[in-house]
Short mmCIF file of C-alpha atoms in Angstrom, two decimals:
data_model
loop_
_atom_site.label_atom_id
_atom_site.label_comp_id
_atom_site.label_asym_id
_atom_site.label_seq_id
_atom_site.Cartn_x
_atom_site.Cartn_y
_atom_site.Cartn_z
CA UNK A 1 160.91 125.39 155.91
CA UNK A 2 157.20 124.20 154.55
CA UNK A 3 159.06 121.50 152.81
CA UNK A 4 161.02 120.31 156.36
CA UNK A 5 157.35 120.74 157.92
CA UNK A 6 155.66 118.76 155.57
CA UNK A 7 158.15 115.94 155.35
CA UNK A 8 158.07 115.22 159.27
CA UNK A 9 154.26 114.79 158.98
CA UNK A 10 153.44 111.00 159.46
CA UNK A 11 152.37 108.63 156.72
CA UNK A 12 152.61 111.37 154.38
CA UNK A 13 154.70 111.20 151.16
CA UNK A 14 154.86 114.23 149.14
CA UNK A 15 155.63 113.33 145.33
CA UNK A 16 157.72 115.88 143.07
CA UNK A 17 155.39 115.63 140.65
CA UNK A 18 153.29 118.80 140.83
CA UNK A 19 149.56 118.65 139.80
CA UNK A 20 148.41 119.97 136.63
CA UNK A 21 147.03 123.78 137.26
CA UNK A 22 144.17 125.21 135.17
CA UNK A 23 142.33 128.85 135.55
CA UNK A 24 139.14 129.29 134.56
CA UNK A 25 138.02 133.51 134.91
CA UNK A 26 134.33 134.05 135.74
CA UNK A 27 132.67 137.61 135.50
CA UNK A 28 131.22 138.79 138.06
CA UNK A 29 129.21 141.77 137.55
CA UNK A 30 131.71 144.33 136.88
CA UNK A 31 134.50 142.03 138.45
CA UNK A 32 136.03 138.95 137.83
CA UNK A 33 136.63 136.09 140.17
CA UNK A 34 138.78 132.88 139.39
CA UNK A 35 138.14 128.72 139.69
CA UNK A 36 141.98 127.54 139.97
CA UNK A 37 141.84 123.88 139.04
CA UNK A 38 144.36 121.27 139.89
CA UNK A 39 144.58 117.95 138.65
CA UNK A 40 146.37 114.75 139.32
CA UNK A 41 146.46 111.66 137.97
CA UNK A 42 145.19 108.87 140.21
CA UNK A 43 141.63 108.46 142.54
CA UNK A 44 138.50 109.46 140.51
CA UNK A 45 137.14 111.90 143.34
CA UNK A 46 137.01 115.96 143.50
CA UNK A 47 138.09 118.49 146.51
CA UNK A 48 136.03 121.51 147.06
CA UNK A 49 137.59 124.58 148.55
CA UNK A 50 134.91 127.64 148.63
CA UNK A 51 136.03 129.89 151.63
CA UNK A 52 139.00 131.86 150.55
CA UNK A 53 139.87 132.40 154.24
CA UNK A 54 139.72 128.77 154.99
CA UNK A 55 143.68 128.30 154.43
CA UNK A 56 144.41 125.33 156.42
CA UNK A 57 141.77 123.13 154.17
CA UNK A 58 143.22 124.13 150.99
CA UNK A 59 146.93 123.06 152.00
CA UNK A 60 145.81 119.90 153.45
CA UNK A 61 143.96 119.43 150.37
CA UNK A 62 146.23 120.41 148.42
CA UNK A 63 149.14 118.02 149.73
CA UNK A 64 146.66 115.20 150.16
CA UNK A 65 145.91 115.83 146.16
CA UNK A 66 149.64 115.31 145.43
CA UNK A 67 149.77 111.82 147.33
CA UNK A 68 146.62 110.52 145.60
CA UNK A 69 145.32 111.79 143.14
CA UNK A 70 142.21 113.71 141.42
CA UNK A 71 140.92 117.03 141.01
CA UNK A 72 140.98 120.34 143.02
CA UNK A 73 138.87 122.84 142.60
CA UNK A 74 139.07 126.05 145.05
CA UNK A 75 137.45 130.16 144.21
CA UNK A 76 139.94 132.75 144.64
CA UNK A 77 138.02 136.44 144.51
CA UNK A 78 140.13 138.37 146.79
CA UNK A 79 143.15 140.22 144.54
CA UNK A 80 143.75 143.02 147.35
CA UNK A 81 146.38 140.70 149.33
CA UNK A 82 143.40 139.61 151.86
CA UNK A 83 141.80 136.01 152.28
CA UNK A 84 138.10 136.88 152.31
CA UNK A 85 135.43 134.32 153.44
CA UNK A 86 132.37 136.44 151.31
CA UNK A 87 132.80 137.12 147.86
CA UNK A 88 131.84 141.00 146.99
CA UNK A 89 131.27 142.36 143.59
CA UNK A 90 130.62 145.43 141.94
CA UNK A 91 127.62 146.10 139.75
CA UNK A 92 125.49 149.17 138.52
CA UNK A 93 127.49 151.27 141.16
CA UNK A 94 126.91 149.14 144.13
CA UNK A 95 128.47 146.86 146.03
CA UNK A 96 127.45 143.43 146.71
CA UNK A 97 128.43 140.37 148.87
CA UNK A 98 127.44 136.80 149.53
CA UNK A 99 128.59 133.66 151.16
CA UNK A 100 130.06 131.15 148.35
CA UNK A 101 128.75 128.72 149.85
CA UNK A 102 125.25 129.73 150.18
CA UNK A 103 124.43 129.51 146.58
CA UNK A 104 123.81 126.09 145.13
CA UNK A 105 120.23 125.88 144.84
CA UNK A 106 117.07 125.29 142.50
CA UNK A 107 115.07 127.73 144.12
CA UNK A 108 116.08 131.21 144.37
CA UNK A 109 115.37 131.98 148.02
CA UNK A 110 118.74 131.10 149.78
CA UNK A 111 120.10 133.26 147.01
CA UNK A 112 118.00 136.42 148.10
CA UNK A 113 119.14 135.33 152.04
CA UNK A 114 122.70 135.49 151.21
CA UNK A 115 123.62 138.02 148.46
CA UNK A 116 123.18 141.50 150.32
CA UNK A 117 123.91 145.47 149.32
CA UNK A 118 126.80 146.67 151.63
CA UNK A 119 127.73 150.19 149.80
CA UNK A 120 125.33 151.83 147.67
CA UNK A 121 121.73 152.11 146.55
CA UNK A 122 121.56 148.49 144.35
CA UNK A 123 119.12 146.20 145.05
CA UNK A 124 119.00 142.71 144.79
CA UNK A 125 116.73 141.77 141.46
CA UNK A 126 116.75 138.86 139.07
CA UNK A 127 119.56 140.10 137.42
CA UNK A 128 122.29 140.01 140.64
CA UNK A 129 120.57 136.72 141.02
CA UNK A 130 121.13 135.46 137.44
CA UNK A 131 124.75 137.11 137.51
CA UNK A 132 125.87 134.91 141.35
CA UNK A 133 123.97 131.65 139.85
CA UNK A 134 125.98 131.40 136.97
CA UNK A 135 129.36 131.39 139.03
CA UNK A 136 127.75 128.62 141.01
CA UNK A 137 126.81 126.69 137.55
CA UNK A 138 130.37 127.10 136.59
CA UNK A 139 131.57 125.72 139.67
CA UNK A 140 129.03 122.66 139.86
CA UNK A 141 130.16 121.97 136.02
CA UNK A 142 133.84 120.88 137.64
CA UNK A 143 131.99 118.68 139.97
CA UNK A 144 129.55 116.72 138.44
CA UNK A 145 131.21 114.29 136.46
CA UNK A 146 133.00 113.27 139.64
CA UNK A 147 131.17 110.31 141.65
CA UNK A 148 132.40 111.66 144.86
CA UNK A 149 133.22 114.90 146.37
CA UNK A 150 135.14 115.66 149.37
CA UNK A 151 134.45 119.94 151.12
CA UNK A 152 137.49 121.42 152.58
CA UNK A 153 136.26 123.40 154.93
CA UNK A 154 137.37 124.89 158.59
CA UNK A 155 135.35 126.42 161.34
CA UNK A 156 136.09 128.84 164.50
CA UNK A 157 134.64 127.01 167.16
CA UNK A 158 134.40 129.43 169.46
CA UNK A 159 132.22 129.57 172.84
CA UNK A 160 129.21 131.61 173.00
CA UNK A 161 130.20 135.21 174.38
CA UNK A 162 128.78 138.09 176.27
CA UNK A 163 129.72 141.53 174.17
CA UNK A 164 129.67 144.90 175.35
CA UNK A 165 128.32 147.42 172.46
CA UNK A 166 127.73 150.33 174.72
CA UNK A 167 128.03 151.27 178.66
CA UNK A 168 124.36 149.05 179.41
CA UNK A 169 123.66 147.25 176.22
CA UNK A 170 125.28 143.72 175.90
CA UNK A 171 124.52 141.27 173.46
CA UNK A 172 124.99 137.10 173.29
CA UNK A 173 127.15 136.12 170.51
CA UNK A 174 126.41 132.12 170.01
CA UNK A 175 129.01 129.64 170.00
CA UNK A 176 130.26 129.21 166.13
CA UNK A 177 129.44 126.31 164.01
CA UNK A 178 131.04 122.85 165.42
CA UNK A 179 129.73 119.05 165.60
CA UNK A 180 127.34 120.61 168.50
CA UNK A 181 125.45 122.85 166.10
CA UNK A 182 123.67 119.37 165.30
CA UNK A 183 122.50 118.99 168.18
CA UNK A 184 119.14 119.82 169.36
CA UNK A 185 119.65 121.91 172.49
CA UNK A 186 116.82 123.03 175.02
CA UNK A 187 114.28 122.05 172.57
CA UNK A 188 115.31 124.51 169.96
CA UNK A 189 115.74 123.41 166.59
CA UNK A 190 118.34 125.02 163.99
CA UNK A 191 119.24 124.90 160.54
CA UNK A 192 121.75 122.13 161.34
CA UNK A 193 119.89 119.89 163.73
CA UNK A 194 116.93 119.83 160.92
CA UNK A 195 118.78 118.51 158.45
CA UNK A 196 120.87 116.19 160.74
CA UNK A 197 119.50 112.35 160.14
CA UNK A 198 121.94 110.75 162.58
CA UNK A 199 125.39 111.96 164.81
CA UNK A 200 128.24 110.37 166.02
CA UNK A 201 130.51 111.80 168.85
CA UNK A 202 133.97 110.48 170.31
CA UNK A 203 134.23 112.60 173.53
CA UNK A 204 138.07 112.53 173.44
CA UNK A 205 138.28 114.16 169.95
CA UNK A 206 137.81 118.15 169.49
CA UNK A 207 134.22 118.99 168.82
CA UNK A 208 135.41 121.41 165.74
CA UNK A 209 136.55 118.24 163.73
CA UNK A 210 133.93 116.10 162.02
CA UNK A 211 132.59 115.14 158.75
CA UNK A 212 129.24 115.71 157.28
CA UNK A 213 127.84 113.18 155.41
CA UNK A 214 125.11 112.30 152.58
CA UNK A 215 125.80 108.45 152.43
CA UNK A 216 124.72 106.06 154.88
CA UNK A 217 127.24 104.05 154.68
CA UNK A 218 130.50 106.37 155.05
CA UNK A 219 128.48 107.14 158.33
CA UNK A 220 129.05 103.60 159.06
CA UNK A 221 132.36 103.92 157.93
CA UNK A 222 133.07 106.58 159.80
CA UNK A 223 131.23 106.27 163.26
CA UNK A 224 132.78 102.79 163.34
CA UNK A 225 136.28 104.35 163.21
CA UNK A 226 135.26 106.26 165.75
CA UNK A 227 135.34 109.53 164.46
CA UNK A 228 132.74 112.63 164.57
CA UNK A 229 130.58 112.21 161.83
CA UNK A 230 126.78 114.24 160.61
CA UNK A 231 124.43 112.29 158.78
CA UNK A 232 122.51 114.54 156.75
CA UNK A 233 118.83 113.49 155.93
CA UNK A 234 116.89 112.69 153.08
CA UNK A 235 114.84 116.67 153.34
CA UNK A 236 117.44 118.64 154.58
CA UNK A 237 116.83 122.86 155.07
CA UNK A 238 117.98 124.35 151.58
CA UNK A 239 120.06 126.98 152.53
CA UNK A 240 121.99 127.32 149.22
CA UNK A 241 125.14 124.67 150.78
CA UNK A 242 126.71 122.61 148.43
CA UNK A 243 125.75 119.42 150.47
CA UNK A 244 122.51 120.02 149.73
CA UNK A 245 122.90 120.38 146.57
CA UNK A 246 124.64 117.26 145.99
CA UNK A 247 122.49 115.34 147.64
CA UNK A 248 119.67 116.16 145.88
CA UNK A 249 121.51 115.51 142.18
CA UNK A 250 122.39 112.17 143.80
CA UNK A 251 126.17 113.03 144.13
CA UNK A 252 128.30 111.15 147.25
CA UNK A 253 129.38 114.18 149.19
CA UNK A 254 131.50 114.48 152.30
CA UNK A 255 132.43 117.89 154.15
CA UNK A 256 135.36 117.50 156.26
CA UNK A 257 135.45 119.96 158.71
CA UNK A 258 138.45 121.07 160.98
CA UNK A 259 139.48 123.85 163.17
CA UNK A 260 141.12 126.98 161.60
CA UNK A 261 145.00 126.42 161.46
CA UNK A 262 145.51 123.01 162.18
CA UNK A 263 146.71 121.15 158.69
CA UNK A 264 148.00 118.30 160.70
CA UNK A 265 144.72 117.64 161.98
CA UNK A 266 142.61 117.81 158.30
CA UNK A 267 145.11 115.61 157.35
CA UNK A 268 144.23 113.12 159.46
CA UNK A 269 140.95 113.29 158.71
CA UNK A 270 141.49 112.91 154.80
CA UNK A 271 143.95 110.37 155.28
CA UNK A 272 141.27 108.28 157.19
CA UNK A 273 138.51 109.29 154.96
CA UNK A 274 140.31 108.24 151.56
CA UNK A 275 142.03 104.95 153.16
#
């Protein structure tokens, strides 16, 4: 049935060829996570797939990989039959968890803001810190060689929502991450506006699909093809995101970004991106 699906996708030509599949085990404190890495021969360009749960980017990527070409990288921590966005370890009997995409940086703070304590009585010292920056070193060593790398990611774009906890307490619970989180709105700045250079926004197309950008002129690129598109700028926040990252080792970078579930969609987008 995936194969029938697949096929009747447009412009899209799956080859039998399968890529090349390599698994590199990482410790993780007193666990073990996993870098599955496919290659193909053809385009000289890497995919990134960090969010477990993000299922619809990896099979886009994943097909799109078969058709042209490259190198796949994607972290695969949950062995309990769940897809987990947050990667949680064990160490020195406590349990810890942080965002995997939170953790690419120079400077140790965005580590401390992500990695947190969720059963036990750990802490977070240098030695958590030493033990989550060397799976992001062995991650960044499948990148680097690569001149440009291509984020698989999806979002849940959902509205902002009013949530009952108790009988009279209700708390706002913002609208999730989209193209709009770039915007500045009512003269409140976030994380994404500051480090947002330059946006374009087709109306007709769905505000959870866009790419985010560290080259000026795949903005062009893409804005002229009409299609959502982030410029990040030259001092963007460091919050520990692999865009960051990459732009400040000088690496192209694009994230494409696409609502959960829809394949056909991403596809589009890398299909554009990579013609």
């Amino acid at each position: 049935l995936l194969f029938l699906y697949f096929s009747a996708l447009p412009n899209i030509r799956i080859q039998s060829q399968n890529p090349e599949l390599k698994i590199k085990t990482i410790r993780l404190g007193d666990d073990t996570v996993q870098l599955k890495i496919y290659k193909k021969q053809g385009n000289n360009m890497v995919f990134v797939h960090v969010h477990e749960n993000e299922t619809a980017s990896l099979e886009a990527g994943i097909l799109i990989l078969n058709k042209y070409g490259g190198k796949l990288v994607t972290l695969a921590h949950s062995f309990d039959g769940q897809k987990n966005r947050n990667v949680s370890f064990r160490y020195n009997n406590a349990v810890y968890q942080f965002d995997p995409n939170r953790i690419y940086s120079e400077n140790n703070e965005p580590l401390y803001r992500t990695i947190q304590v969720v059963k036990g009585k750990g802490r977070v010292d240098e030695n958590v810190i030493k033990t989550v920056k060397n799976l992001a070193d062995e991650f960044w060593k499948e990148l680097q060689d690569y001149p440009l790398t291509v984020a698989l990611h999806n979002n849940k774009n959902t509205p902002a929502q009013l949530k009952t906890k108790w009988l009279f307490w209700h708390s706002i619970e913002p609208e999730s991450y989209s193209i709009m989180s770039y915007i500045k709105s009512f003269d409140v700045s976030g994380e994404s506006n500051r480090s947002c250079s330059d946006i374009y926004i087709n109306p007709t197309l769905n505000n959870s699909e866009f790419f985010v950008v560290t080259d000026k002129s795949d903005y062009k690129m893409l804005a002229e093809k009409r299609y959502n598109v982030v410029l990040q700028n030259d001092n963007p926040v460091d919050d520990g995101s692999m865009s960051v990252y990459a732009q400040k080792k000088g690496i192209r970078y694009v994230n494409s970004e696409a609502k959960l579930g829809r394949v056909k969609e991403q596809i589009h987008m890398l299909e554009l991106l990579l013609k």
